[in-house]
XYZ file of C-alpha atoms in Angstrom:
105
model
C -19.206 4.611 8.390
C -15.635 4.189 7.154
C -15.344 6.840 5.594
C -13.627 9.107 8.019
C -10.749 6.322 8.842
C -10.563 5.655 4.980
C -9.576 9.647 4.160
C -6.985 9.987 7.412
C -4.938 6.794 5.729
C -5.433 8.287 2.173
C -3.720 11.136 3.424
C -1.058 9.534 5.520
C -0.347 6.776 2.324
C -0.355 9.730 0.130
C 2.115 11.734 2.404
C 4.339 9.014 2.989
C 4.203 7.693 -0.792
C 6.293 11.159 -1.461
C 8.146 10.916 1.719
C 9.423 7.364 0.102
C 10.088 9.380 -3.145
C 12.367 11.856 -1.602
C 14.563 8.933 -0.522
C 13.357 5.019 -1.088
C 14.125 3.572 2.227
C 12.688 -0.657 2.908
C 11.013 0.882 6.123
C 9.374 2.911 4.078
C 8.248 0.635 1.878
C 6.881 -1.970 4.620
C 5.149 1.013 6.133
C 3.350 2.029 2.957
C 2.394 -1.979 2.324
C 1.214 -2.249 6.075
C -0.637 1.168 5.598
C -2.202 -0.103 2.064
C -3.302 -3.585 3.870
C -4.921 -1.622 6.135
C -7.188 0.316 3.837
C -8.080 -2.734 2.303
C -8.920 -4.373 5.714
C -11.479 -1.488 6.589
C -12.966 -1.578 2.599
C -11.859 -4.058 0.206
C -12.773 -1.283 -2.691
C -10.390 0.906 -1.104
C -7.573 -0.974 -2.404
C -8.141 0.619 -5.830
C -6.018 3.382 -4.380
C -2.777 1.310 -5.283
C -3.724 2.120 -9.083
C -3.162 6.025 -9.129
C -0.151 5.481 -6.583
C 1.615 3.033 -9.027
C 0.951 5.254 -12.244
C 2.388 8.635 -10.114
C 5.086 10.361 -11.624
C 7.961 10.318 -9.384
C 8.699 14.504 -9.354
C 12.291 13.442 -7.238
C 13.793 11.838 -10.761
C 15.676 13.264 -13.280
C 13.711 12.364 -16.473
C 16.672 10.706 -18.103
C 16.532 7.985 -15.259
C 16.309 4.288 -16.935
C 12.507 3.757 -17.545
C 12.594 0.439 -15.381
C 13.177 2.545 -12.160
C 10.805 4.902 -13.485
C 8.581 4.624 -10.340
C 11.344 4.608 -7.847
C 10.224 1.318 -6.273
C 12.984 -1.245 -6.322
C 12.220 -5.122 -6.265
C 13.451 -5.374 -2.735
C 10.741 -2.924 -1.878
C 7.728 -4.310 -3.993
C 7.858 -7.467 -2.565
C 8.771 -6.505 1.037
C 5.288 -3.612 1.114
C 3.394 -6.445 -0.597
C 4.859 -8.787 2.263
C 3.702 -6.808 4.567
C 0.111 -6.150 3.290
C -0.432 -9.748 3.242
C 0.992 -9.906 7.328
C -1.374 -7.063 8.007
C -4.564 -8.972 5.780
C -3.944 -12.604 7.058
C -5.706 -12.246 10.136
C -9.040 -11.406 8.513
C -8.134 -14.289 5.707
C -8.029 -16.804 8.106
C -11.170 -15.777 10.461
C -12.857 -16.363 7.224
C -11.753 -19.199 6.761
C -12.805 -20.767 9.824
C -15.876 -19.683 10.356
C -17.086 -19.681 6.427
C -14.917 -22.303 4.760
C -13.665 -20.007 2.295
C -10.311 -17.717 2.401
C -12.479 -14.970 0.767
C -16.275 -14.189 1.664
């Protein structure tokens, strides 16, 4: 059962998530997209947890910030957490592959 494993990194994505918010650092953001590949790793439908992350209201930000920086996530760090998700999911991709055929199964 995953289940156990599934709620401790819910709660340490969760807790970081506003640690990044407090002040966006690109270590931050790599460990949130390593933490998030991870979740998917031990159940793919786990991943739906990026949804309610993405659509949180940043409660660090003055509301008369510029809407595009409205979640706090700069380019730089989008790309580098979803870098590292795909590092941390790779392994798994390519055992598929091998043994299946198929990059998903």
């Amino acid at each position: 059962m995953s289940h156990v494993y599934s709620f401790f990194l819910f709660s340490l994505t969760l807790t970081l998530w506003l640690n990044y918010f407090g002040k966006p650092k690109l270590y931050k953001a790599i460990i949130l997209g390593g933490l998030l590949g991870i979740i998917v790793l031990i159940r793919p439908t786990n991943g739906l947890i990026l949804i309610p992350l993405l659509l949180w209201d940043n409660p660090f930000e003055k509301k008369t910030d510029n809407v595009t920086n409205r979640a706090g996530i700069r380019l730089l760090h989008l790309a580098s957490a979803a870098l590292a998700a795909f590092i941390v999911i790779l392994p798994q991709l390519i055992y598929w592959k091998l043994y299946t055929g198929s990059w998903i199964y």
